[in-house]
């Protein structure tokens, strides 16, 4: 009954000074909404980055040409020195990697850019970037085929003039009038025209984060990849070898040990080359580092936003002190009628807690709204942290107790006679 009376008195006090109570809550509202909003946005961004890194092959292992240091190991620093074709990785060496580590890897992908061009058919056109690939590329890049098939080993061995195109290209060129499989397309690039037969159609996905970058280009002018057999691309480039290739390790394999073993094998393979060797890199470490940095940035901004809660708490204490001064005669009357000091103290603590709880609730609602709106704008998954909401709400109540205690103690210690004589 005693608690209910104090809650009723606290609510009546808040209602009697609505504007002052709202301004008192403002610091709490801003602090909690900022913390929840920032954590939600940070979590969504981190999730999106991790997802994009996975799509880009964060779990894969890249093996490429690197400058050899004096101790025979690969240098990670850039160089203006260009390798000769004889320094590059041969298909025999790639097949050797596949044979030695066949029990630990699922696939090997080789790729090389041929260049940009344009597919034309009358007034219709589609911008493309032609890339030579092998069968393993599909798994490395997680391509989703809508119809037809991907490049096969038979296509690679036969130097076939087949192409895998995007659904965007199909929409631009064929406009739904006919089945594109088996149809010829002409690619115009650098005063050259190449003809390919469409063997498959893949689903285009914007690889840019949050739907920006390529996604800002109009649908008609968006450039998509056109895949041809790597041997067909090599014939057009008039070179035989590769600067790098990508390995897809099997699930459950110790990637650290696999990278180390591959590095040793690569060093052995290039031991007679004075200037160049192979560098083996696991992209998973880079992805983890990016995610860690994003998490630290989000945490740092959240801490800064949490300072607003401290400022809000000071505001609560300030207003409660003013409230004690204004209600001195009321306190004196209650004490004269037999109210104990603990009753007076509890009254003001409860009022402070209610102010902070209402402010915290409003802040939580605004914070969730901010997080949802920001995620929609950034085109990232909506992610609301329940633990953050619970911690923020508990923290707002703790602020009410902490910053309400001193004004409550001051009110409880007033002399009833002096309080009644206060003007």
mmCIF file of C-alpha atoms in Angstrom:
data_model
loop_
_atom_site.group_PDB
_atom_site.id
_atom_site.type_symbol
_atom_site.label_atom_id
_atom_site.label_comp_id
_atom_site.label_asym_id
_atom_site.label_seq_id
_atom_site.Cartn_x
_atom_site.Cartn_y
_atom_site.Cartn_z
ATOM 1 C CA UNK A 1 0.000 0.000 0.000
ATOM 2 C CA UNK A 2 2.863 2.332 0.937
ATOM 3 C CA UNK A 3 4.566 1.759 -2.443
ATOM 4 C CA UNK A 4 1.312 2.332 -4.340
ATOM 5 C CA UNK A 5 0.761 5.653 -2.555
ATOM 6 C CA UNK A 6 4.277 6.813 -3.416
ATOM 7 C CA UNK A 7 3.833 5.796 -7.060
ATOM 8 C CA UNK A 8 0.525 7.693 -7.169
ATOM 9 C CA UNK A 9 2.170 10.770 -5.602
ATOM 10 C CA UNK A 10 5.082 10.548 -8.063
ATOM 11 C CA UNK A 11 2.778 10.308 -11.098
ATOM 12 C CA UNK A 12 0.697 13.205 -9.771
ATOM 13 C CA UNK A 13 3.880 15.276 -9.398
ATOM 14 C CA UNK A 14 4.961 14.465 -12.973
ATOM 15 C CA UNK A 15 1.496 15.339 -14.344
ATOM 16 C CA UNK A 16 1.475 18.670 -12.516
ATOM 17 C CA UNK A 17 4.709 19.714 -14.292
ATOM 18 C CA UNK A 18 4.499 17.955 -17.661
ATOM 19 C CA UNK A 19 6.922 20.197 -19.572
ATOM 20 C CA UNK A 20 9.538 20.160 -16.829
ATOM 21 C CA UNK A 21 9.242 16.387 -16.494
ATOM 22 C CA UNK A 22 9.648 15.955 -20.275
ATOM 23 C CA UNK A 23 12.733 18.157 -20.330
ATOM 24 C CA UNK A 24 14.091 16.171 -17.383
ATOM 25 C CA UNK A 25 13.599 12.943 -19.340
ATOM 26 C CA UNK A 26 15.179 14.358 -22.496
ATOM 27 C CA UNK A 27 18.759 13.410 -21.603
ATOM 28 C CA UNK A 28 17.683 9.866 -20.744
ATOM 29 C CA UNK A 29 15.641 9.611 -23.976
ATOM 30 C CA UNK A 30 18.508 10.853 -26.171
ATOM 31 C CA UNK A 31 21.103 8.654 -24.442
ATOM 32 C CA UNK A 32 19.171 5.394 -24.571
ATOM 33 C CA UNK A 33 17.789 5.917 -28.094
ATOM 34 C CA UNK A 34 21.302 6.730 -29.347
ATOM 35 C CA UNK A 35 22.848 3.635 -27.742
ATOM 36 C CA UNK A 36 20.147 1.264 -29.036
ATOM 37 C CA UNK A 37 20.097 2.875 -32.497
ATOM 38 C CA UNK A 38 23.891 2.795 -32.883
ATOM 39 C CA UNK A 39 24.231 -0.793 -31.627
ATOM 40 C CA UNK A 40 21.416 -1.926 -33.962
ATOM 41 C CA UNK A 41 22.976 -0.184 -36.960
ATOM 42 C CA UNK A 42 26.447 -1.466 -36.055
ATOM 43 C CA UNK A 43 25.183 -5.040 -35.750
ATOM 44 C CA UNK A 44 23.347 -4.785 -39.082
ATOM 45 C CA UNK A 45 26.388 -3.355 -40.858
ATOM 46 C CA UNK A 46 28.696 -6.008 -39.378
ATOM 47 C CA UNK A 47 26.264 -8.739 -40.445
ATOM 48 C CA UNK A 48 26.047 -7.301 -43.962
ATOM 49 C CA UNK A 49 29.836 -7.011 -44.281
ATOM 50 C CA UNK A 50 30.295 -10.602 -43.058
ATOM 51 C CA UNK A 51 27.663 -11.821 -45.524
ATOM 52 C CA UNK A 52 29.255 -9.940 -48.418
ATOM 53 C CA UNK A 53 32.722 -11.187 -47.461
ATOM 54 C CA UNK A 54 31.395 -14.762 -47.440
ATOM 55 C CA UNK A 55 29.898 -14.247 -50.906
ATOM 56 C CA UNK A 56 33.213 -12.831 -52.096
ATOM 57 C CA UNK A 57 35.004 -15.927 -50.825
ATOM 58 C CA UNK A 58 36.247 -15.009 -47.348
ATOM 59 C CA UNK A 59 36.766 -18.708 -46.550
ATOM 60 C CA UNK A 60 38.786 -19.327 -49.697
ATOM 61 C CA UNK A 61 42.567 -19.339 -50.107
ATOM 62 C CA UNK A 62 44.272 -17.183 -52.744
ATOM 63 C CA UNK A 63 47.617 -18.224 -54.193
ATOM 64 C CA UNK A 64 49.442 -15.689 -56.342
ATOM 65 C CA UNK A 65 52.753 -14.373 -57.593
ATOM 66 C CA UNK A 66 54.809 -12.253 -55.171
ATOM 67 C CA UNK A 67 58.285 -10.756 -55.081
ATOM 68 C CA UNK A 68 60.802 -13.081 -53.421
ATOM 69 C CA UNK A 69 62.715 -11.687 -50.446
ATOM 70 C CA UNK A 70 66.338 -12.540 -49.697
ATOM 71 C CA UNK A 71 65.315 -15.334 -47.337
ATOM 72 C CA UNK A 72 63.225 -16.912 -50.107
ATOM 73 C CA UNK A 73 59.837 -15.992 -48.624
ATOM 74 C CA UNK A 74 57.139 -13.902 -50.312
ATOM 75 C CA UNK A 75 56.969 -10.153 -49.816
ATOM 76 C CA UNK A 76 53.547 -8.674 -49.131
ATOM 77 C CA UNK A 77 54.629 -5.228 -50.313
ATOM 78 C CA UNK A 78 53.660 -3.891 -53.726
ATOM 79 C CA UNK A 79 56.234 -3.513 -56.482
ATOM 80 C CA UNK A 80 56.528 -1.861 -59.864
ATOM 81 C CA UNK A 81 58.375 -4.908 -61.156
ATOM 82 C CA UNK A 82 56.321 -6.968 -63.607
ATOM 83 C CA UNK A 83 56.771 -10.750 -63.915
ATOM 84 C CA UNK A 84 57.503 -12.357 -67.237
ATOM 85 C CA UNK A 85 55.066 -14.923 -68.581
ATOM 86 C CA UNK A 86 57.567 -17.617 -67.586
ATOM 87 C CA UNK A 87 57.373 -16.374 -63.975
ATOM 88 C CA UNK A 88 53.608 -16.779 -63.831
ATOM 89 C CA UNK A 89 51.747 -19.858 -62.622
ATOM 90 C CA UNK A 90 51.250 -22.547 -65.229
ATOM 91 C CA UNK A 91 48.218 -24.805 -65.522
ATOM 92 C CA UNK A 92 50.524 -27.745 -64.777
ATOM 93 C CA UNK A 93 51.491 -26.136 -61.461
ATOM 94 C CA UNK A 94 47.836 -25.513 -60.602
ATOM 95 C CA UNK A 95 47.025 -29.141 -61.396
ATOM 96 C CA UNK A 96 49.964 -30.131 -59.195
ATOM 97 C CA UNK A 97 48.460 -28.218 -56.259
ATOM 98 C CA UNK A 98 45.154 -29.959 -56.930
ATOM 99 C CA UNK A 99 46.801 -33.369 -56.906
ATOM 100 C CA UNK A 100 48.932 -32.833 -53.769
ATOM 101 C CA UNK A 101 46.120 -31.327 -51.676
ATOM 102 C CA UNK A 102 43.145 -33.146 -53.238
ATOM 103 C CA UNK A 103 42.073 -34.587 -49.862
ATOM 104 C CA UNK A 104 41.827 -31.117 -48.318
ATOM 105 C CA UNK A 105 40.268 -29.012 -51.071
ATOM 106 C CA UNK A 106 36.937 -29.036 -52.907
ATOM 107 C CA UNK A 107 37.804 -27.010 -55.959
ATOM 108 C CA UNK A 108 40.322 -24.753 -57.662
ATOM 109 C CA UNK A 109 39.260 -21.680 -59.573
ATOM 110 C CA UNK A 110 41.269 -19.814 -62.179
ATOM 111 C CA UNK A 111 40.084 -16.591 -63.724
ATOM 112 C CA UNK A 112 41.355 -13.708 -65.791
ATOM 113 C CA UNK A 113 39.742 -10.530 -67.036
ATOM 114 C CA UNK A 114 39.602 -10.123 -70.801
ATOM 115 C CA UNK A 115 38.149 -6.609 -70.711
ATOM 116 C CA UNK A 116 34.974 -4.604 -70.998
ATOM 117 C CA UNK A 117 32.686 -4.549 -73.957
ATOM 118 C CA UNK A 118 29.126 -4.328 -75.163
ATOM 119 C CA UNK A 119 26.704 -6.978 -76.419
ATOM 120 C CA UNK A 120 24.586 -5.558 -79.243
ATOM 121 C CA UNK A 121 21.523 -6.768 -81.099
ATOM 122 C CA UNK A 122 20.012 -4.033 -83.233
ATOM 123 C CA UNK A 123 19.033 -1.180 -80.920
ATOM 124 C CA UNK A 124 19.331 -3.377 -77.836
ATOM 125 C CA UNK A 125 22.587 -3.522 -75.895
ATOM 126 C CA UNK A 126 24.085 -4.696 -72.606
ATOM 127 C CA UNK A 127 27.369 -3.640 -71.001
ATOM 128 C CA UNK A 128 29.556 -6.585 -70.021
ATOM 129 C CA UNK A 129 32.907 -7.413 -68.480
ATOM 130 C CA UNK A 130 34.286 -10.579 -70.073
ATOM 131 C CA UNK A 131 36.092 -12.982 -67.750
ATOM 132 C CA UNK A 132 37.748 -16.286 -68.525
ATOM 133 C CA UNK A 133 36.990 -18.955 -65.899
ATOM 134 C CA UNK A 134 37.068 -22.683 -65.276
ATOM 135 C CA UNK A 135 34.466 -25.007 -63.748
ATOM 136 C CA UNK A 136 35.599 -24.302 -60.168
ATOM 137 C CA UNK A 137 34.782 -20.578 -60.433
ATOM 138 C CA UNK A 138 31.070 -21.239 -59.896
ATOM 139 C CA UNK A 139 31.627 -22.590 -56.381
ATOM 140 C CA UNK A 140 34.151 -19.905 -55.455
ATOM 141 C CA UNK A 141 31.773 -17.063 -56.327
ATOM 142 C CA UNK A 142 28.559 -18.847 -55.281
ATOM 143 C CA UNK A 143 26.909 -18.162 -58.637
ATOM 144 C CA UNK A 144 23.241 -19.137 -58.893
ATOM 145 C CA UNK A 145 22.259 -20.533 -62.287
ATOM 146 C CA UNK A 146 18.739 -19.750 -63.456
ATOM 147 C CA UNK A 147 18.889 -21.940 -66.545
ATOM 148 C CA UNK A 148 21.375 -23.929 -68.582
ATOM 149 C CA UNK A 149 24.787 -24.916 -67.262
ATOM 150 C CA UNK A 150 28.115 -23.408 -66.249
ATOM 151 C CA UNK A 151 31.518 -23.692 -67.921
ATOM 152 C CA UNK A 152 32.710 -27.327 -67.872
ATOM 153 C CA UNK A 153 36.126 -28.985 -68.118
ATOM 154 C CA UNK A 154 35.119 -30.097 -71.618
ATOM 155 C CA UNK A 155 34.587 -26.436 -72.629
ATOM 156 C CA UNK A 156 38.019 -25.550 -71.226
ATOM 157 C CA UNK A 157 39.796 -28.385 -73.024
ATOM 158 C CA UNK A 158 38.011 -27.643 -76.304
ATOM 159 C CA UNK A 159 38.445 -23.820 -76.163
ATOM 160 C CA UNK A 160 34.693 -23.615 -76.704
ATOM 161 C CA UNK A 161 33.069 -20.347 -77.752
ATOM 162 C CA UNK A 162 30.345 -20.564 -75.145
ATOM 163 C CA UNK A 163 29.300 -17.919 -72.625
ATOM 164 C CA UNK A 164 27.443 -17.738 -69.313
ATOM 165 C CA UNK A 165 25.473 -14.487 -69.104
ATOM 166 C CA UNK A 166 23.452 -12.656 -66.449
ATOM 167 C CA UNK A 167 19.694 -12.375 -66.274
ATOM 168 C CA UNK A 168 20.185 -8.587 -66.696
ATOM 169 C CA UNK A 169 21.792 -9.153 -70.100
ATOM 170 C CA UNK A 170 19.001 -11.522 -71.108
ATOM 171 C CA UNK A 171 16.377 -8.929 -70.169
ATOM 172 C CA UNK A 172 18.163 -6.206 -72.154
ATOM 173 C CA UNK A 173 18.875 -8.234 -75.279
ATOM 174 C CA UNK A 174 16.013 -10.713 -75.564
ATOM 175 C CA UNK A 175 13.356 -8.859 -73.530
ATOM 176 C CA UNK A 176 11.572 -12.114 -72.693
ATOM 177 C CA UNK A 177 10.723 -12.817 -76.338
ATOM 178 C CA UNK A 178 12.697 -16.049 -76.633
ATOM 179 C CA UNK A 179 14.704 -18.638 -74.691
ATOM 180 C CA UNK A 180 18.327 -17.361 -74.701
ATOM 181 C CA UNK A 181 19.953 -20.809 -74.351
ATOM 182 C CA UNK A 182 21.722 -21.792 -77.554
ATOM 183 C CA UNK A 183 21.406 -18.302 -79.044
ATOM 184 C CA UNK A 184 24.434 -16.437 -80.403
ATOM 185 C CA UNK A 185 25.542 -13.071 -79.036
ATOM 186 C CA UNK A 186 28.166 -10.682 -80.347
ATOM 187 C CA UNK A 187 30.516 -8.879 -77.942
ATOM 188 C CA UNK A 188 32.010 -5.630 -79.277
ATOM 189 C CA UNK A 189 35.254 -4.588 -77.551
ATOM 190 C CA UNK A 190 38.359 -2.682 -78.686
ATOM 191 C CA UNK A 191 37.544 -2.812 -82.408
ATOM 192 C CA UNK A 192 37.050 -6.556 -82.110
ATOM 193 C CA UNK A 193 33.891 -8.665 -82.324
ATOM 194 C CA UNK A 194 33.619 -12.023 -80.604
ATOM 195 C CA UNK A 195 30.694 -14.412 -81.068
ATOM 196 C CA UNK A 196 29.596 -16.800 -78.327
ATOM 197 C CA UNK A 197 26.750 -19.256 -77.802
ATOM 198 C CA UNK A 198 24.818 -18.826 -74.537
ATOM 199 C CA UNK A 199 25.161 -22.021 -72.467
ATOM 200 C CA UNK A 200 23.724 -20.741 -69.198
ATOM 201 C CA UNK A 201 22.130 -17.801 -67.404
ATOM 202 C CA UNK A 202 23.059 -16.817 -63.829
ATOM 203 C CA UNK A 203 21.260 -14.569 -61.352
ATOM 204 C CA UNK A 204 22.957 -11.197 -61.052
ATOM 205 C CA UNK A 205 23.592 -9.977 -57.501
ATOM 206 C CA UNK A 206 24.993 -6.570 -56.687
ATOM 207 C CA UNK A 207 28.285 -7.220 -54.873
ATOM 208 C CA UNK A 208 28.506 -3.647 -53.535
ATOM 209 C CA UNK A 209 27.768 -3.167 -49.843
ATOM 210 C CA UNK A 210 24.335 -1.805 -48.840
ATOM 211 C CA UNK A 211 23.162 -1.732 -52.444
ATOM 212 C CA UNK A 212 25.422 1.171 -53.373
ATOM 213 C CA UNK A 213 28.166 1.352 -56.008
ATOM 214 C CA UNK A 214 27.107 -0.612 -59.079
ATOM 215 C CA UNK A 215 23.544 -0.541 -57.859
ATOM 216 C CA UNK A 216 23.384 3.208 -58.479
ATOM 217 C CA UNK A 217 23.660 2.567 -62.251
ATOM 218 C CA UNK A 218 20.435 2.338 -64.235
ATOM 219 C CA UNK A 219 19.173 -1.153 -64.996
ATOM 220 C CA UNK A 220 19.792 -0.727 -68.718
ATOM 221 C CA UNK A 221 23.407 0.450 -68.371
ATOM 222 C CA UNK A 222 24.464 -1.827 -65.500
ATOM 223 C CA UNK A 223 27.607 -3.766 -66.400
ATOM 224 C CA UNK A 224 27.512 -7.484 -65.618
ATOM 225 C CA UNK A 225 30.028 -10.288 -66.003
ATOM 226 C CA UNK A 226 30.074 -12.527 -69.066
ATOM 227 C CA UNK A 227 31.959 -15.774 -68.420
ATOM 228 C CA UNK A 228 33.813 -17.749 -71.089
ATOM 229 C CA UNK A 229 36.206 -20.736 -70.831
ATOM 230 C CA UNK A 230 39.611 -19.696 -69.486
ATOM 231 C CA UNK A 231 41.382 -21.264 -72.478
ATOM 232 C CA UNK A 232 39.230 -19.246 -74.875
ATOM 233 C CA UNK A 233 40.169 -16.085 -72.994
ATOM 234 C CA UNK A 234 43.862 -17.082 -72.998
ATOM 235 C CA UNK A 235 43.781 -17.577 -76.775
ATOM 236 C CA UNK A 236 42.477 -14.019 -77.167
ATOM 237 C CA UNK A 237 45.035 -12.620 -74.715
ATOM 238 C CA UNK A 238 47.839 -14.612 -76.338
ATOM 239 C CA UNK A 239 49.390 -15.658 -73.031
ATOM 240 C CA UNK A 240 49.335 -19.004 -71.254
ATOM 241 C CA UNK A 241 49.906 -18.494 -67.548
ATOM 242 C CA UNK A 242 48.211 -16.971 -64.493
ATOM 243 C CA UNK A 243 48.991 -14.410 -61.808
ATOM 244 C CA UNK A 244 46.887 -16.179 -59.191
ATOM 245 C CA UNK A 245 44.302 -18.875 -58.539
ATOM 246 C CA UNK A 246 41.809 -19.599 -55.733
ATOM 247 C CA UNK A 247 41.382 -22.733 -53.640
ATOM 248 C CA UNK A 248 38.140 -23.786 -51.928
ATOM 249 C CA UNK A 249 39.078 -25.810 -48.812
ATOM 250 C CA UNK A 250 36.876 -28.594 -47.474
ATOM 251 C CA UNK A 251 34.752 -28.018 -44.380
ATOM 252 C CA UNK A 252 36.434 -28.879 -41.077
ATOM 253 C CA UNK A 253 39.950 -28.530 -42.475
ATOM 254 C CA UNK A 254 42.500 -26.641 -40.361
ATOM 255 C CA UNK A 255 42.918 -23.665 -42.706
ATOM 256 C CA UNK A 256 45.949 -22.347 -40.845
ATOM 257 C CA UNK A 257 47.864 -25.589 -41.353
ATOM 258 C CA UNK A 258 46.634 -25.893 -44.952
ATOM 259 C CA UNK A 259 47.874 -22.364 -45.739
ATOM 260 C CA UNK A 260 51.236 -23.179 -44.127
ATOM 261 C CA UNK A 261 51.587 -26.455 -46.072
ATOM 262 C CA UNK A 262 50.621 -24.749 -49.340
ATOM 263 C CA UNK A 263 53.110 -21.953 -48.697
ATOM 264 C CA UNK A 264 55.903 -24.491 -48.172
ATOM 265 C CA UNK A 265 54.894 -26.312 -51.349
ATOM 266 C CA UNK A 266 54.785 -23.030 -53.292
ATOM 267 C CA UNK A 267 58.242 -22.017 -52.032
ATOM 268 C CA UNK A 268 59.588 -25.394 -53.101
ATOM 269 C CA UNK A 269 57.926 -25.054 -56.515
ATOM 270 C CA UNK A 270 59.578 -21.639 -57.080
ATOM 271 C CA UNK A 271 62.931 -22.369 -55.415
ATOM 272 C CA UNK A 272 64.821 -21.933 -58.703
ATOM 273 C CA UNK A 273 63.173 -18.588 -59.529
ATOM 274 C CA UNK A 274 65.430 -15.768 -58.278
ATOM 275 C CA UNK A 275 62.876 -12.944 -58.264
ATOM 276 C CA UNK A 276 59.440 -14.447 -57.772
ATOM 277 C CA UNK A 277 57.671 -16.938 -55.546
ATOM 278 C CA UNK A 278 54.128 -17.792 -54.464
ATOM 279 C CA UNK A 279 52.193 -16.123 -51.642
ATOM 280 C CA UNK A 280 49.367 -18.084 -49.998
ATOM 281 C CA UNK A 281 46.721 -15.991 -48.225
ATOM 282 C CA UNK A 282 43.614 -16.926 -46.270
ATOM 283 C CA UNK A 283 40.964 -14.224 -46.713
ATOM 284 C CA UNK A 284 39.118 -15.363 -43.577
ATOM 285 C CA UNK A 285 41.627 -13.508 -41.391
ATOM 286 C CA UNK A 286 41.005 -10.273 -43.313
ATOM 287 C CA UNK A 287 37.226 -10.715 -42.939
ATOM 288 C CA UNK A 288 37.577 -11.315 -39.179
ATOM 289 C CA UNK A 289 39.761 -8.218 -38.848
ATOM 290 C CA UNK A 290 37.241 -6.042 -40.720
ATOM 291 C CA UNK A 291 34.404 -7.360 -38.548
ATOM 292 C CA UNK A 292 36.466 -6.714 -35.406
ATOM 293 C CA UNK A 293 37.241 -3.133 -36.469
ATOM 294 C CA UNK A 294 33.563 -2.455 -37.215
ATOM 295 C CA UNK A 295 32.625 -3.848 -33.807
ATOM 296 C CA UNK A 296 35.181 -1.625 -32.064
ATOM 297 C CA UNK A 297 33.939 1.464 -33.926
ATOM 298 C CA UNK A 298 30.331 0.661 -33.016
ATOM 299 C CA UNK A 299 31.298 0.109 -29.375
ATOM 300 C CA UNK A 300 33.266 3.361 -29.262
ATOM 301 C CA UNK A 301 30.363 5.390 -30.641
ATOM 302 C CA UNK A 302 27.999 3.644 -28.211
ATOM 303 C CA UNK A 303 30.204 4.652 -25.277
ATOM 304 C CA UNK A 304 30.150 8.257 -26.472
ATOM 305 C CA UNK A 305 26.361 8.098 -26.794
ATOM 306 C CA UNK A 306 26.154 6.610 -23.286
ATOM 307 C CA UNK A 307 27.694 9.813 -21.917
ATOM 308 C CA UNK A 308 24.337 11.423 -22.685
ATOM 309 C CA UNK A 309 22.839 9.078 -20.092
ATOM 310 C CA UNK A 310 25.212 10.485 -17.491
ATOM 311 C CA UNK A 311 24.266 14.024 -18.494
ATOM 312 C CA UNK A 312 20.594 13.009 -18.342
ATOM 313 C CA UNK A 313 21.120 11.603 -14.858
ATOM 314 C CA UNK A 314 22.636 14.865 -13.672
ATOM 315 C CA UNK A 315 19.598 16.650 -15.110
ATOM 316 C CA UNK A 316 17.299 14.331 -13.149
ATOM 317 C CA UNK A 317 19.180 15.065 -9.926
ATOM 318 C CA UNK A 318 19.050 18.810 -10.598
ATOM 319 C CA UNK A 319 15.276 18.799 -11.162
ATOM 320 C CA UNK A 320 14.703 16.599 -8.117
ATOM 321 C CA UNK A 321 16.641 19.078 -5.975
ATOM 322 C CA UNK A 322 14.422 21.852 -7.335
ATOM 323 C CA UNK A 323 11.387 19.685 -6.598
ATOM 324 C CA UNK A 324 12.532 19.181 -2.967
ATOM 325 C CA UNK A 325 12.902 22.945 -2.540
ATOM 326 C CA UNK A 326 9.458 23.637 -4.021
ATOM 327 C CA UNK A 327 7.779 21.006 -1.840
ATOM 328 C CA UNK A 328 9.481 21.840 1.436
ATOM 329 C CA UNK A 329 6.203 22.782 3.155
ATOM 330 C CA UNK A 330 4.583 19.593 1.861
ATOM 331 C CA UNK A 331 7.445 17.573 3.338
ATOM 332 C CA UNK A 332 7.077 19.431 6.637
ATOM 333 C CA UNK A 333 3.331 18.727 6.702
ATOM 334 C CA UNK A 334 3.829 15.014 6.004
ATOM 335 C CA UNK A 335 6.434 14.756 8.758
ATOM 336 C CA UNK A 336 4.211 16.635 11.199
ATOM 337 C CA UNK A 337 1.460 14.108 10.453
ATOM 338 C CA UNK A 338 3.790 11.232 11.305
ATOM 339 C CA UNK A 339 5.568 10.349 8.054
ATOM 340 C CA UNK A 340 8.960 8.801 8.688
ATOM 341 C CA UNK A 341 12.170 10.003 7.006
ATOM 342 C CA UNK A 342 12.364 6.663 5.151
ATOM 343 C CA UNK A 343 8.886 7.321 3.709
ATOM 344 C CA UNK A 344 9.935 10.755 2.427
ATOM 345 C CA UNK A 345 13.163 9.337 0.999
ATOM 346 C CA UNK A 346 11.310 6.531 -0.771
ATOM 347 C CA UNK A 347 8.778 8.990 -2.233
ATOM 348 C CA UNK A 348 11.443 11.005 -4.045
ATOM 349 C CA UNK A 349 13.481 7.956 -5.110
ATOM 350 C CA UNK A 350 10.354 6.390 -6.630
ATOM 351 C CA UNK A 351 9.541 9.663 -8.424
ATOM 352 C CA UNK A 352 13.081 9.782 -9.829
ATOM 353 C CA UNK A 353 12.896 6.130 -10.932
ATOM 354 C CA UNK A 354 9.514 6.689 -12.635
ATOM 355 C CA UNK A 355 10.858 9.710 -14.544
ATOM 356 C CA UNK A 356 13.874 7.707 -15.738
ATOM 357 C CA UNK A 357 11.728 4.640 -16.533
ATOM 358 C CA UNK A 358 9.309 6.662 -18.679
ATOM 359 C CA UNK A 359 12.254 8.374 -20.382
ATOM 360 C CA UNK A 360 13.942 5.019 -20.881
ATOM 361 C CA UNK A 361 10.821 3.497 -22.429
ATOM 362 C CA UNK A 362 10.462 6.406 -24.856
ATOM 363 C CA UNK A 363 14.190 6.156 -25.649
ATOM 364 C CA UNK A 364 13.894 2.421 -26.357
ATOM 365 C CA UNK A 365 10.983 2.984 -28.756
ATOM 366 C CA UNK A 366 12.844 5.792 -30.558
ATOM 367 C CA UNK A 367 16.067 3.757 -30.631
ATOM 368 C CA UNK A 368 14.337 0.752 -32.203
ATOM 369 C CA UNK A 369 12.687 3.066 -34.738
ATOM 370 C CA UNK A 370 16.027 4.716 -35.578
ATOM 371 C CA UNK A 371 17.667 1.308 -36.041
ATOM 372 C CA UNK A 372 14.902 0.019 -38.325
ATOM 373 C CA UNK A 373 14.856 3.174 -40.470
ATOM 374 C CA UNK A 374 18.664 3.232 -40.803
ATOM 375 C CA UNK A 375 18.763 -0.460 -41.768
ATOM 376 C CA UNK A 376 16.075 0.091 -44.411
ATOM 377 C CA UNK A 377 17.978 3.086 -45.839
ATOM 378 C CA UNK A 378 21.263 1.116 -45.866
ATOM 379 C CA UNK A 379 19.448 -1.933 -47.306
ATOM 380 C CA UNK A 380 20.941 -4.122 -44.590
ATOM 381 C CA UNK A 381 19.180 -6.755 -42.428
ATOM 382 C CA UNK A 382 17.184 -5.327 -39.526
ATOM 383 C CA UNK A 383 18.901 -6.353 -36.310
ATOM 384 C CA UNK A 384 17.624 -5.257 -32.904
ATOM 385 C CA UNK A 385 19.758 -6.248 -29.905
ATOM 386 C CA UNK A 386 17.466 -7.482 -27.096
ATOM 387 C CA UNK A 387 20.317 -7.561 -24.525
ATOM 388 C CA UNK A 388 21.113 -3.921 -25.328
ATOM 389 C CA UNK A 389 17.453 -2.965 -24.773
ATOM 390 C CA UNK A 390 17.325 -4.791 -21.432
ATOM 391 C CA UNK A 391 20.646 -3.302 -20.297
ATOM 392 C CA UNK A 392 19.551 0.192 -21.348
ATOM 393 C CA UNK A 393 16.218 -0.117 -19.520
ATOM 394 C CA UNK A 394 17.908 -1.444 -16.375
ATOM 395 C CA UNK A 395 20.504 1.313 -16.608
ATOM 396 C CA UNK A 396 17.796 3.976 -16.834
ATOM 397 C CA UNK A 397 16.200 2.653 -13.623
ATOM 398 C CA UNK A 398 19.615 2.535 -11.938
ATOM 399 C CA UNK A 399 20.160 6.173 -12.914
ATOM 400 C CA UNK A 400 16.855 7.019 -11.265
ATOM 401 C CA UNK A 401 17.949 5.402 -8.003
ATOM 402 C CA UNK A 402 21.508 6.763 -8.112
ATOM 403 C CA UNK A 403 20.746 10.362 -9.011
ATOM 404 C CA UNK A 404 17.504 10.444 -7.039
ATOM 405 C CA UNK A 405 19.101 9.291 -3.797
ATOM 406 C CA UNK A 406 20.821 12.554 -2.867
ATOM 407 C CA UNK A 407 17.711 14.778 -3.360
ATOM 408 C CA UNK A 408 15.639 12.135 -1.526
ATOM 409 C CA UNK A 409 18.110 12.053 1.347
ATOM 410 C CA UNK A 410 18.068 15.847 1.519
ATOM 411 C CA UNK A 411 14.253 15.843 1.648
ATOM 412 C CA UNK A 412 14.207 13.174 4.351
ATOM 413 C CA UNK A 413 16.658 15.095 6.534
ATOM 414 C CA UNK A 414 14.566 18.308 6.616
ATOM 415 C CA UNK A 415 13.454 19.465 10.050
ATOM 416 C CA UNK A 416 9.618 19.423 10.087
ATOM 417 C CA UNK A 417 9.332 22.703 12.011
ATOM 418 C CA UNK A 418 11.740 24.515 9.712
ATOM 419 C CA UNK A 419 10.007 22.980 6.688
ATOM 420 C CA UNK A 420 6.592 24.236 7.836
ATOM 421 C CA UNK A 421 7.982 27.739 8.322
ATOM 422 C CA UNK A 422 9.570 27.705 4.817
ATOM 423 C CA UNK A 423 8.143 30.289 2.431
#
